[in-house]
C-alpha cells in the first residue's frame, strides 16, 4: 500500500488531466485525446499500442507489454463518458472533503489511472506478470459498445480471466453479476384523417402504440429481475389530426439467459399482431448486452479477489447491479469475470459524480496483486501441462 500512497499525488495530477478533457461517447476528438495521453504513458513502461480506428467514434486501443506471448488475463476499461462537450469547462476536476469530482471521474477515469499505475507497479516489482495481460481501452461503452464489442469478444475467446474497471460501488463492493439488457423501437403506422371532419376515415397509430405499451409493461417481473420500460414515445402532428405514425422506445432488463430468450419471444409476439385494425408495426432491436450471471467460474474468480484482498488488509465484498457493462461479453462467453475493479465511486452519470480519493491506492493495489496472483496461477497451469506432456510423450 505504501508504494501507491507515495504515488497518489502523481496519480491525482494525471486524473485531473484526463477528467478535464471532454470525452463524451460521440465526441471523437476528446476520446482520442484521452486515448493518446494514456497510450504515451503505457509506451513509457514497455507496452505496445495497437489502434483500432473508427471514423466517427473514438479509436479503440489494445495494449500489451512487449513480453506478452499468450495472455490469459483481459482487462477492459472504457475511455468515454456520458457528458457532452463543454462539461469539463463548466465543472472541472476538484477535490473536496476527501472526494474527487468532475465529469467521468468515477466512470471511469479514476479507473484508467488506477489501471495505469497497477501496470507501473508490476513493471517495477514483478514484470513477468505483465506477459499474461492484454488491455482493451474502448471508446463507446456508454452507448452500448457497438463498435468495440467484437474486439472485446475476440480477446475474450483467448483468455481465462476478465477484469472490468467499472468503479467499485459506494460501499466498496466489486460487481459479481449484472442484468442483461436491450432496446427495441416500435414504429407504428396508421392512417391520417381530420378528427372532426372525417374521424371514421382515420386509424390512430398512437392508440395502437398505447395498447402495445400496456402489454409490454405487463411483462415486467421486478421481483425476478425482469423490467420492461417504454421510456420515450413520439407521434402526432396536431390534436385535430388522427395520427398516422407513432414510435415507442423500449428498454429491457433481464437477469439470466432464459429470461432474455423468453422476453424476446414475448415482445415479438405482442408486436406481430395489431390491436387496432388497420395499423402495422415494424419492430427493431433486441437484447444487446447479455446478463453477467454469478456462475461457477465467476464465483471462483471472486474467491481469488477476496483472498488477495485479505492478504493486503482489504475487505472485499460483492454485489449484483441492474446496470450493464462490458463485463457481460466475456462472462457470456464463459470467461471468469469480475467487474467493479476500479476505485470506489458514487453518483455516476450526474453532477455529483465522485471518487473516494483514499480508495485509489487501496484498489490499485488490489487490482495489481489480483493480476499478479492470476498470472502465477496461469504459470502453474502451463508448467503442469508441460510436465504432463513429458510423462505421456
mmCIF file of C-alpha atoms in Angstrom, residues 10-393:
data_model
loop_
_atom_site.group_PDB
_atom_site.id
_atom_site.type_symbol
_atom_site.label_atom_id
_atom_site.label_comp_id
_atom_site.label_asym_id
_atom_site.label_seq_id
_atom_site.Cartn_x
_atom_site.Cartn_y
_atom_site.Cartn_z
ATOM 1 C CA UNK A 10 1.069 11.982 -9.168
ATOM 2 C CA UNK A 11 -1.999 9.806 -9.749
ATOM 3 C CA UNK A 12 -4.289 12.708 -8.868
ATOM 4 C CA UNK A 13 -2.408 15.016 -11.221
ATOM 5 C CA UNK A 14 -2.865 12.523 -14.069
ATOM 6 C CA UNK A 15 -6.507 12.081 -13.098
ATOM 7 C CA UNK A 16 -7.104 15.820 -13.241
ATOM 8 C CA UNK A 17 -5.582 15.963 -16.725
ATOM 9 C CA UNK A 18 -7.947 13.424 -18.243
ATOM 10 C CA UNK A 19 -11.065 14.470 -16.293
ATOM 11 C CA UNK A 20 -10.615 17.948 -17.750
ATOM 12 C CA UNK A 21 -10.798 16.518 -21.276
ATOM 13 C CA UNK A 22 -14.354 16.166 -22.566
ATOM 14 C CA UNK A 23 -14.734 12.622 -23.845
ATOM 15 C CA UNK A 24 -18.428 12.015 -24.371
ATOM 16 C CA UNK A 25 -19.050 8.912 -26.464
ATOM 17 C CA UNK A 26 -19.818 10.863 -29.638
ATOM 18 C CA UNK A 27 -17.038 13.443 -29.201
ATOM 19 C CA UNK A 28 -14.322 11.600 -31.106
ATOM 20 C CA UNK A 29 -11.625 14.258 -30.703
ATOM 21 C CA UNK A 30 -11.901 14.194 -26.920
ATOM 22 C CA UNK A 31 -11.989 10.410 -26.590
ATOM 23 C CA UNK A 32 -8.964 10.130 -28.864
ATOM 24 C CA UNK A 33 -7.072 12.750 -26.848
ATOM 25 C CA UNK A 34 -7.634 10.710 -23.689
ATOM 26 C CA UNK A 35 -6.502 7.617 -25.562
ATOM 27 C CA UNK A 36 -3.383 9.341 -26.903
ATOM 28 C CA UNK A 37 -2.349 10.501 -23.437
ATOM 29 C CA UNK A 38 -2.835 7.087 -21.916
ATOM 30 C CA UNK A 39 -1.030 5.401 -24.807
ATOM 31 C CA UNK A 40 2.023 7.596 -24.262
ATOM 32 C CA UNK A 41 2.139 6.590 -20.597
ATOM 33 C CA UNK A 42 1.902 2.889 -21.402
ATOM 34 C CA UNK A 43 4.621 3.108 -24.025
ATOM 35 C CA UNK A 44 6.974 4.507 -21.374
ATOM 36 C CA UNK A 45 6.742 1.201 -19.479
ATOM 37 C CA UNK A 46 7.243 -1.060 -22.456
ATOM 38 C CA UNK A 47 3.720 -1.567 -23.784
ATOM 39 C CA UNK A 48 2.823 -1.725 -27.441
ATOM 40 C CA UNK A 49 -0.349 0.044 -28.549
ATOM 41 C CA UNK A 50 -2.499 -1.176 -31.423
ATOM 42 C CA UNK A 51 -5.043 1.370 -32.604
ATOM 43 C CA UNK A 52 -8.369 0.148 -33.984
ATOM 44 C CA UNK A 53 -9.596 3.221 -35.820
ATOM 45 C CA UNK A 54 -13.177 4.434 -36.023
ATOM 46 C CA UNK A 55 -14.284 7.153 -38.392
ATOM 47 C CA UNK A 56 -16.995 8.704 -36.232
ATOM 48 C CA UNK A 57 -16.430 7.374 -32.709
ATOM 49 C CA UNK A 58 -13.200 7.285 -30.735
ATOM 50 C CA UNK A 59 -10.495 4.778 -31.575
ATOM 51 C CA UNK A 60 -10.242 1.572 -29.546
ATOM 52 C CA UNK A 61 -6.821 0.625 -28.182
ATOM 53 C CA UNK A 62 -5.307 -2.785 -27.446
ATOM 54 C CA UNK A 63 -2.301 -2.670 -25.122
ATOM 55 C CA UNK A 64 0.226 -5.429 -24.480
ATOM 56 C CA UNK A 65 3.602 -5.453 -22.806
ATOM 57 C CA UNK A 66 6.443 -6.293 -25.169
ATOM 58 C CA UNK A 67 6.945 -9.562 -23.241
ATOM 59 C CA UNK A 68 3.425 -10.831 -23.974
ATOM 60 C CA UNK A 69 3.101 -14.115 -25.849
ATOM 61 C CA UNK A 70 -0.142 -15.839 -24.882
ATOM 62 C CA UNK A 71 -2.019 -13.586 -22.429
ATOM 63 C CA UNK A 72 -4.728 -15.150 -20.295
ATOM 64 C CA UNK A 73 -5.916 -12.064 -18.392
ATOM 65 C CA UNK A 74 -8.061 -9.454 -20.145
ATOM 66 C CA UNK A 75 -8.569 -6.040 -18.558
ATOM 67 C CA UNK A 76 -11.263 -3.767 -20.014
ATOM 68 C CA UNK A 77 -11.575 -0.030 -19.338
ATOM 69 C CA UNK A 78 -13.614 2.455 -21.348
ATOM 70 C CA UNK A 79 -12.487 5.991 -22.140
ATOM 71 C CA UNK A 80 -15.833 7.577 -22.996
ATOM 72 C CA UNK A 81 -18.250 9.338 -20.658
ATOM 73 C CA UNK A 82 -21.918 10.327 -20.842
ATOM 74 C CA UNK A 83 -21.231 14.070 -20.676
ATOM 75 C CA UNK A 84 -21.496 16.497 -23.628
ATOM 76 C CA UNK A 85 -18.732 18.719 -24.910
ATOM 77 C CA UNK A 86 -18.215 21.722 -22.644
ATOM 78 C CA UNK A 87 -18.971 19.933 -19.366
ATOM 79 C CA UNK A 88 -15.331 19.791 -18.252
ATOM 80 C CA UNK A 89 -15.052 23.566 -18.590
ATOM 81 C CA UNK A 90 -18.283 24.119 -16.649
ATOM 82 C CA UNK A 91 -17.253 21.960 -13.702
ATOM 83 C CA UNK A 92 -13.599 20.918 -13.904
ATOM 84 C CA UNK A 93 -11.811 18.472 -11.639
ATOM 85 C CA UNK A 94 -11.687 19.359 -7.980
ATOM 86 C CA UNK A 95 -11.006 17.669 -4.654
ATOM 87 C CA UNK A 96 -13.254 18.429 -1.711
ATOM 88 C CA UNK A 97 -13.523 16.713 1.687
ATOM 89 C CA UNK A 98 -11.609 13.657 0.522
ATOM 90 C CA UNK A 99 -13.545 13.170 -2.712
ATOM 91 C CA UNK A 100 -12.559 13.949 -6.295
ATOM 92 C CA UNK A 101 -15.261 15.428 -8.515
ATOM 93 C CA UNK A 102 -15.625 16.038 -12.230
ATOM 94 C CA UNK A 103 -17.317 14.615 -15.340
ATOM 95 C CA UNK A 104 -16.488 10.945 -15.649
ATOM 96 C CA UNK A 105 -14.179 10.970 -12.630
ATOM 97 C CA UNK A 106 -15.599 7.662 -11.379
ATOM 98 C CA UNK A 107 -16.977 6.215 -14.606
ATOM 99 C CA UNK A 108 -14.263 5.613 -15.362
ATOM 100 C CA UNK A 109 -11.315 7.980 -15.481
ATOM 101 C CA UNK A 110 -10.077 7.163 -11.986
ATOM 102 C CA UNK A 111 -10.119 3.536 -13.098
ATOM 103 C CA UNK A 112 -7.918 4.430 -16.073
ATOM 104 C CA UNK A 113 -5.347 5.934 -13.746
ATOM 105 C CA UNK A 114 -5.628 3.008 -11.338
ATOM 106 C CA UNK A 115 -5.025 0.540 -14.177
ATOM 107 C CA UNK A 116 -2.044 2.502 -15.481
ATOM 108 C CA UNK A 117 -0.382 2.631 -12.066
ATOM 109 C CA UNK A 118 -1.103 -1.039 -11.418
ATOM 110 C CA UNK A 119 0.875 -1.775 -14.578
ATOM 111 C CA UNK A 120 3.686 0.534 -13.441
ATOM 112 C CA UNK A 121 3.766 -1.292 -10.114
ATOM 113 C CA UNK A 122 4.008 -4.694 -11.785
ATOM 114 C CA UNK A 123 6.651 -3.444 -14.197
ATOM 115 C CA UNK A 124 8.852 -2.439 -11.276
ATOM 116 C CA UNK A 125 8.054 -5.331 -8.902
ATOM 117 C CA UNK A 126 7.111 -8.366 -10.996
ATOM 118 C CA UNK A 127 7.472 -7.721 -14.744
ATOM 119 C CA UNK A 128 6.814 -11.398 -15.518
ATOM 120 C CA UNK A 129 3.158 -10.846 -14.568
ATOM 121 C CA UNK A 130 2.752 -8.430 -17.462
ATOM 122 C CA UNK A 131 3.311 -11.122 -20.061
ATOM 123 C CA UNK A 132 -0.090 -12.576 -19.149
ATOM 124 C CA UNK A 133 -2.084 -9.349 -19.591
ATOM 125 C CA UNK A 134 -3.898 -7.769 -22.523
ATOM 126 C CA UNK A 135 -5.751 -4.478 -22.049
ATOM 127 C CA UNK A 136 -8.593 -3.026 -24.103
ATOM 128 C CA UNK A 137 -9.324 0.687 -23.769
ATOM 129 C CA UNK A 138 -12.584 1.111 -25.628
ATOM 130 C CA UNK A 139 -14.352 4.238 -26.769
ATOM 131 C CA UNK A 140 -18.077 3.547 -26.791
ATOM 132 C CA UNK A 141 -19.176 1.641 -23.667
ATOM 133 C CA UNK A 142 -21.667 4.301 -22.647
ATOM 134 C CA UNK A 143 -23.596 3.854 -25.896
ATOM 135 C CA UNK A 144 -23.595 0.070 -25.876
ATOM 136 C CA UNK A 145 -20.066 -0.811 -27.117
ATOM 137 C CA UNK A 146 -21.407 -1.239 -30.617
ATOM 138 C CA UNK A 147 -18.028 -0.590 -32.252
ATOM 139 C CA UNK A 148 -15.911 -2.352 -29.629
ATOM 140 C CA UNK A 149 -17.985 -5.429 -28.806
ATOM 141 C CA UNK A 150 -16.422 -7.630 -31.499
ATOM 142 C CA UNK A 151 -12.964 -6.597 -30.329
ATOM 143 C CA UNK A 152 -13.808 -7.453 -26.722
ATOM 144 C CA UNK A 153 -15.321 -10.780 -27.737
ATOM 145 C CA UNK A 154 -12.291 -11.625 -29.891
ATOM 146 C CA UNK A 155 -9.874 -11.277 -26.978
ATOM 147 C CA UNK A 156 -12.325 -12.836 -24.536
ATOM 148 C CA UNK A 157 -12.142 -16.068 -26.507
ATOM 149 C CA UNK A 158 -8.366 -16.168 -25.968
ATOM 150 C CA UNK A 159 -8.215 -15.662 -22.190
ATOM 151 C CA UNK A 160 -9.240 -17.361 -18.950
ATOM 152 C CA UNK A 161 -9.984 -14.283 -16.845
ATOM 153 C CA UNK A 162 -11.511 -10.849 -17.383
ATOM 154 C CA UNK A 163 -11.274 -7.897 -15.002
ATOM 155 C CA UNK A 164 -13.504 -4.932 -15.814
ATOM 156 C CA UNK A 165 -12.644 -1.498 -14.482
ATOM 157 C CA UNK A 166 -16.050 -0.043 -13.688
ATOM 158 C CA UNK A 167 -15.863 1.716 -10.302
ATOM 159 C CA UNK A 168 -16.405 -0.225 -7.104
ATOM 160 C CA UNK A 169 -19.790 0.553 -5.569
ATOM 161 C CA UNK A 170 -20.217 3.199 -2.875
ATOM 162 C CA UNK A 171 -19.773 0.583 -0.118
ATOM 163 C CA UNK A 172 -16.632 -0.735 -1.804
ATOM 164 C CA UNK A 173 -18.216 -3.850 -3.316
ATOM 165 C CA UNK A 174 -16.986 -5.286 -6.574
ATOM 166 C CA UNK A 175 -19.639 -6.429 -9.041
ATOM 167 C CA UNK A 176 -20.140 -10.171 -9.387
ATOM 168 C CA UNK A 177 -23.292 -10.166 -11.534
ATOM 169 C CA UNK A 178 -25.254 -7.792 -13.743
ATOM 170 C CA UNK A 179 -28.554 -7.799 -15.514
ATOM 171 C CA UNK A 180 -28.513 -8.037 -19.255
ATOM 172 C CA UNK A 181 -30.407 -5.558 -21.340
ATOM 173 C CA UNK A 182 -31.570 -4.432 -24.700
ATOM 174 C CA UNK A 183 -33.532 -1.851 -26.604
ATOM 175 C CA UNK A 184 -36.388 -2.018 -29.057
ATOM 176 C CA UNK A 185 -38.000 0.560 -31.276
ATOM 177 C CA UNK A 186 -41.662 0.111 -32.246
ATOM 178 C CA UNK A 187 -42.627 2.076 -35.348
ATOM 179 C CA UNK A 188 -46.405 2.118 -35.763
ATOM 180 C CA UNK A 189 -48.199 3.126 -38.958
ATOM 181 C CA UNK A 190 -51.850 4.127 -39.176
ATOM 182 C CA UNK A 191 -53.901 6.441 -41.390
ATOM 183 C CA UNK A 192 -54.279 10.188 -41.004
ATOM 184 C CA UNK A 193 -57.649 11.947 -41.124
ATOM 185 C CA UNK A 194 -59.286 15.078 -39.697
ATOM 186 C CA UNK A 195 -60.611 14.158 -36.267
ATOM 187 C CA UNK A 196 -63.651 16.383 -36.692
ATOM 188 C CA UNK A 197 -64.496 16.204 -40.378
ATOM 189 C CA UNK A 198 -63.716 12.534 -41.143
ATOM 190 C CA UNK A 199 -62.901 10.664 -37.923
ATOM 191 C CA UNK A 200 -64.048 7.295 -39.300
ATOM 192 C CA UNK A 201 -61.502 7.508 -42.107
ATOM 193 C CA UNK A 202 -58.543 7.649 -39.739
ATOM 194 C CA UNK A 203 -56.650 4.885 -37.953
ATOM 195 C CA UNK A 204 -54.741 6.037 -34.880
ATOM 196 C CA UNK A 205 -51.146 4.907 -34.623
ATOM 197 C CA UNK A 206 -50.986 6.362 -31.104
ATOM 198 C CA UNK A 207 -53.940 4.245 -29.989
ATOM 199 C CA UNK A 208 -52.175 1.131 -31.277
ATOM 200 C CA UNK A 209 -48.978 2.171 -29.530
ATOM 201 C CA UNK A 210 -50.910 2.639 -26.287
ATOM 202 C CA UNK A 211 -52.159 -0.949 -26.421
ATOM 203 C CA UNK A 212 -48.609 -2.166 -27.004
ATOM 204 C CA UNK A 213 -47.196 -0.108 -24.119
ATOM 205 C CA UNK A 214 -49.716 -1.610 -21.712
ATOM 206 C CA UNK A 215 -48.965 -5.166 -22.845
ATOM 207 C CA UNK A 216 -45.198 -4.698 -22.726
ATOM 208 C CA UNK A 217 -45.257 -3.249 -19.224
ATOM 209 C CA UNK A 218 -47.248 -6.251 -18.067
ATOM 210 C CA UNK A 219 -44.237 -8.432 -18.941
ATOM 211 C CA UNK A 220 -42.246 -6.898 -16.086
ATOM 212 C CA UNK A 221 -41.480 -9.169 -13.144
ATOM 213 C CA UNK A 222 -39.365 -6.942 -10.934
ATOM 214 C CA UNK A 223 -39.005 -9.476 -8.121
ATOM 215 C CA UNK A 224 -37.317 -11.849 -10.557
ATOM 216 C CA UNK A 225 -35.254 -9.208 -12.337
ATOM 217 C CA UNK A 226 -37.318 -8.608 -15.490
ATOM 218 C CA UNK A 227 -38.053 -4.963 -16.272
ATOM 219 C CA UNK A 228 -39.714 -3.590 -19.391
ATOM 220 C CA UNK A 229 -39.987 0.179 -19.755
ATOM 221 C CA UNK A 230 -41.329 2.203 -22.685
ATOM 222 C CA UNK A 231 -39.451 5.308 -21.679
ATOM 223 C CA UNK A 232 -39.960 7.543 -24.692
ATOM 224 C CA UNK A 233 -42.715 7.938 -27.268
ATOM 225 C CA UNK A 234 -43.281 10.105 -30.341
ATOM 226 C CA UNK A 235 -46.324 10.671 -32.511
ATOM 227 C CA UNK A 236 -48.968 13.004 -33.810
ATOM 228 C CA UNK A 237 -48.928 16.353 -35.579
ATOM 229 C CA UNK A 238 -51.979 18.076 -34.144
ATOM 230 C CA UNK A 239 -54.839 17.331 -31.776
ATOM 231 C CA UNK A 240 -57.197 17.719 -34.730
ATOM 232 C CA UNK A 241 -55.451 15.065 -36.829
ATOM 233 C CA UNK A 242 -55.709 11.323 -36.221
ATOM 234 C CA UNK A 243 -52.034 10.300 -36.139
ATOM 235 C CA UNK A 244 -50.709 8.104 -38.909
ATOM 236 C CA UNK A 245 -47.425 7.345 -37.155
ATOM 237 C CA UNK A 246 -46.079 6.802 -33.661
ATOM 238 C CA UNK A 247 -42.835 5.490 -32.205
ATOM 239 C CA UNK A 248 -42.137 3.810 -28.873
ATOM 240 C CA UNK A 249 -38.668 3.241 -27.419
ATOM 241 C CA UNK A 250 -38.376 0.216 -25.136
ATOM 242 C CA UNK A 251 -35.754 -0.619 -22.500
ATOM 243 C CA UNK A 252 -35.451 -4.280 -21.458
ATOM 244 C CA UNK A 253 -33.573 -5.733 -18.450
ATOM 245 C CA UNK A 254 -33.186 -9.427 -17.632
ATOM 246 C CA UNK A 255 -31.285 -11.429 -15.036
ATOM 247 C CA UNK A 256 -30.393 -14.557 -16.998
ATOM 248 C CA UNK A 257 -30.208 -16.038 -20.475
ATOM 249 C CA UNK A 258 -33.560 -17.825 -20.269
ATOM 250 C CA UNK A 259 -35.354 -14.609 -19.342
ATOM 251 C CA UNK A 260 -33.692 -12.940 -22.314
ATOM 252 C CA UNK A 261 -34.974 -15.613 -24.691
ATOM 253 C CA UNK A 262 -38.465 -15.574 -23.163
ATOM 254 C CA UNK A 263 -38.817 -11.785 -23.209
ATOM 255 C CA UNK A 264 -37.565 -11.590 -26.779
ATOM 256 C CA UNK A 265 -40.223 -14.108 -27.880
ATOM 257 C CA UNK A 266 -42.961 -12.314 -25.911
ATOM 258 C CA UNK A 267 -42.140 -8.885 -27.333
ATOM 259 C CA UNK A 268 -42.049 -10.230 -30.874
ATOM 260 C CA UNK A 269 -45.399 -11.986 -30.358
ATOM 261 C CA UNK A 270 -47.061 -8.864 -28.954
ATOM 262 C CA UNK A 271 -45.848 -6.734 -31.848
ATOM 263 C CA UNK A 272 -46.727 -9.280 -34.520
ATOM 264 C CA UNK A 273 -50.471 -8.589 -34.353
ATOM 265 C CA UNK A 274 -52.357 -5.302 -34.357
ATOM 266 C CA UNK A 275 -54.852 -4.395 -31.648
ATOM 267 C CA UNK A 276 -56.225 -1.541 -33.765
ATOM 268 C CA UNK A 277 -57.409 -2.742 -37.146
ATOM 269 C CA UNK A 278 -55.600 -1.014 -39.979
ATOM 270 C CA UNK A 279 -52.334 -0.409 -38.144
ATOM 271 C CA UNK A 280 -48.996 -2.150 -38.599
ATOM 272 C CA UNK A 281 -45.780 -2.272 -36.597
ATOM 273 C CA UNK A 282 -42.113 -2.522 -37.530
ATOM 274 C CA UNK A 283 -40.068 -3.789 -34.573
ATOM 275 C CA UNK A 284 -36.320 -3.144 -34.386
ATOM 276 C CA UNK A 285 -33.716 -4.102 -31.799
ATOM 277 C CA UNK A 286 -33.111 -6.852 -29.297
ATOM 278 C CA UNK A 287 -31.004 -7.867 -26.298
ATOM 279 C CA UNK A 288 -27.620 -6.216 -26.915
ATOM 280 C CA UNK A 289 -25.954 -6.874 -23.548
ATOM 281 C CA UNK A 290 -26.265 -10.430 -22.242
ATOM 282 C CA UNK A 291 -26.536 -10.887 -18.476
ATOM 283 C CA UNK A 292 -23.420 -11.408 -16.391
ATOM 284 C CA UNK A 293 -24.515 -14.338 -14.266
ATOM 285 C CA UNK A 294 -22.880 -15.367 -10.992
ATOM 286 C CA UNK A 295 -21.801 -18.733 -12.328
ATOM 287 C CA UNK A 296 -19.177 -21.131 -11.014
ATOM 288 C CA UNK A 297 -16.274 -19.506 -12.860
ATOM 289 C CA UNK A 298 -17.180 -16.033 -11.632
ATOM 290 C CA UNK A 299 -17.545 -17.370 -8.111
ATOM 291 C CA UNK A 300 -14.061 -18.890 -8.278
ATOM 292 C CA UNK A 301 -12.546 -15.640 -9.538
ATOM 293 C CA UNK A 302 -14.337 -13.676 -6.832
ATOM 294 C CA UNK A 303 -12.830 -16.006 -4.225
ATOM 295 C CA UNK A 304 -9.378 -15.219 -5.604
ATOM 296 C CA UNK A 305 -10.009 -11.469 -5.468
ATOM 297 C CA UNK A 306 -11.250 -11.763 -1.879
ATOM 298 C CA UNK A 307 -8.241 -13.862 -0.907
ATOM 299 C CA UNK A 308 -5.855 -11.319 -2.416
ATOM 300 C CA UNK A 309 -7.688 -8.582 -0.543
ATOM 301 C CA UNK A 310 -7.323 -10.421 2.761
ATOM 302 C CA UNK A 311 -3.563 -10.768 2.276
ATOM 303 C CA UNK A 312 -3.290 -7.000 1.942
ATOM 304 C CA UNK A 313 -5.772 -5.920 4.575
ATOM 305 C CA UNK A 314 -8.559 -5.111 2.112
ATOM 306 C CA UNK A 315 -12.029 -6.462 2.811
ATOM 307 C CA UNK A 316 -13.719 -7.297 -0.491
ATOM 308 C CA UNK A 317 -17.482 -7.646 -0.700
ATOM 309 C CA UNK A 318 -19.529 -8.190 -3.825
ATOM 310 C CA UNK A 319 -22.911 -7.170 -5.145
ATOM 311 C CA UNK A 320 -25.365 -7.512 -8.023
ATOM 312 C CA UNK A 321 -26.328 -4.469 -10.066
ATOM 313 C CA UNK A 322 -29.039 -3.857 -12.621
ATOM 314 C CA UNK A 323 -26.933 -1.753 -14.962
ATOM 315 C CA UNK A 324 -24.993 -3.131 -17.907
ATOM 316 C CA UNK A 325 -21.282 -3.041 -18.711
ATOM 317 C CA UNK A 326 -18.666 -4.670 -20.916
ATOM 318 C CA UNK A 327 -18.323 -7.400 -18.281
ATOM 319 C CA UNK A 328 -21.345 -9.081 -19.847
ATOM 320 C CA UNK A 329 -19.456 -10.001 -23.012
ATOM 321 C CA UNK A 330 -16.596 -12.127 -21.622
ATOM 322 C CA UNK A 331 -18.834 -13.604 -18.922
ATOM 323 C CA UNK A 332 -21.420 -14.693 -21.507
ATOM 324 C CA UNK A 333 -18.610 -16.424 -23.437
ATOM 325 C CA UNK A 334 -17.668 -18.477 -20.388
ATOM 326 C CA UNK A 335 -14.718 -16.382 -19.189
ATOM 327 C CA UNK A 336 -14.340 -15.947 -15.422
ATOM 328 C CA UNK A 337 -15.230 -12.275 -14.943
ATOM 329 C CA UNK A 338 -15.339 -9.749 -12.116
ATOM 330 C CA UNK A 339 -16.407 -6.132 -12.563
ATOM 331 C CA UNK A 340 -16.097 -3.065 -10.354
ATOM 332 C CA UNK A 341 -12.320 -3.404 -10.010
ATOM 333 C CA UNK A 342 -11.820 0.358 -10.070
ATOM 334 C CA UNK A 343 -11.662 2.835 -7.160
ATOM 335 C CA UNK A 344 -14.777 3.480 -5.075
ATOM 336 C CA UNK A 345 -17.212 5.789 -6.868
ATOM 337 C CA UNK A 346 -20.680 7.189 -6.439
ATOM 338 C CA UNK A 347 -23.392 9.172 -8.243
ATOM 339 C CA UNK A 348 -22.248 8.154 -11.704
ATOM 340 C CA UNK A 349 -23.664 10.000 -14.701
ATOM 341 C CA UNK A 350 -24.667 13.163 -12.821
ATOM 342 C CA UNK A 351 -23.174 16.382 -11.467
ATOM 343 C CA UNK A 352 -22.345 14.808 -8.110
ATOM 344 C CA UNK A 353 -20.204 12.016 -9.564
ATOM 345 C CA UNK A 354 -17.245 11.403 -7.280
ATOM 346 C CA UNK A 355 -14.402 9.101 -6.285
ATOM 347 C CA UNK A 356 -13.163 8.453 -2.773
ATOM 348 C CA UNK A 357 -9.561 9.636 -3.017
ATOM 349 C CA UNK A 358 -8.228 7.281 -0.353
ATOM 350 C CA UNK A 359 -9.579 4.319 -2.339
ATOM 351 C CA UNK A 360 -7.163 4.911 -5.235
ATOM 352 C CA UNK A 361 -4.094 3.400 -3.514
ATOM 353 C CA UNK A 362 -6.096 0.546 -1.995
ATOM 354 C CA UNK A 363 -7.949 -0.505 -5.144
ATOM 355 C CA UNK A 364 -4.909 -0.102 -7.357
ATOM 356 C CA UNK A 365 -3.030 -2.476 -5.061
ATOM 357 C CA UNK A 366 -5.953 -4.933 -5.135
ATOM 358 C CA UNK A 367 -6.011 -4.826 -8.932
ATOM 359 C CA UNK A 368 -2.248 -5.254 -9.319
ATOM 360 C CA UNK A 369 -1.994 -8.088 -6.826
ATOM 361 C CA UNK A 370 -5.027 -9.844 -8.328
ATOM 362 C CA UNK A 371 -3.349 -9.755 -11.731
ATOM 363 C CA UNK A 372 -0.141 -10.983 -10.124
ATOM 364 C CA UNK A 373 -1.935 -13.929 -8.490
ATOM 365 C CA UNK A 374 -3.803 -14.850 -11.665
ATOM 366 C CA UNK A 375 -0.530 -14.714 -13.564
ATOM 367 C CA UNK A 376 1.069 -17.089 -11.041
ATOM 368 C CA UNK A 377 -1.843 -19.479 -11.380
ATOM 369 C CA UNK A 378 -1.513 -19.387 -15.147
ATOM 370 C CA UNK A 379 2.205 -20.115 -14.939
ATOM 371 C CA UNK A 380 1.497 -23.096 -12.688
ATOM 372 C CA UNK A 381 -1.036 -24.400 -15.220
ATOM 373 C CA UNK A 382 1.465 -24.046 -18.051
ATOM 374 C CA UNK A 383 4.185 -25.795 -16.043
ATOM 375 C CA UNK A 384 1.806 -28.616 -15.113
ATOM 376 C CA UNK A 385 0.722 -29.065 -18.723
ATOM 377 C CA UNK A 386 4.351 -29.287 -19.844
ATOM 378 C CA UNK A 387 5.140 -31.848 -17.161
ATOM 379 C CA UNK A 388 2.124 -33.963 -18.163
ATOM 380 C CA UNK A 389 3.131 -33.844 -21.824
ATOM 381 C CA UNK A 390 6.599 -35.123 -20.904
ATOM 382 C CA UNK A 391 5.120 -38.019 -18.947
ATOM 383 C CA UNK A 392 2.958 -39.150 -21.839
ATOM 384 C CA UNK A 393 5.458 -38.407 -24.596
#
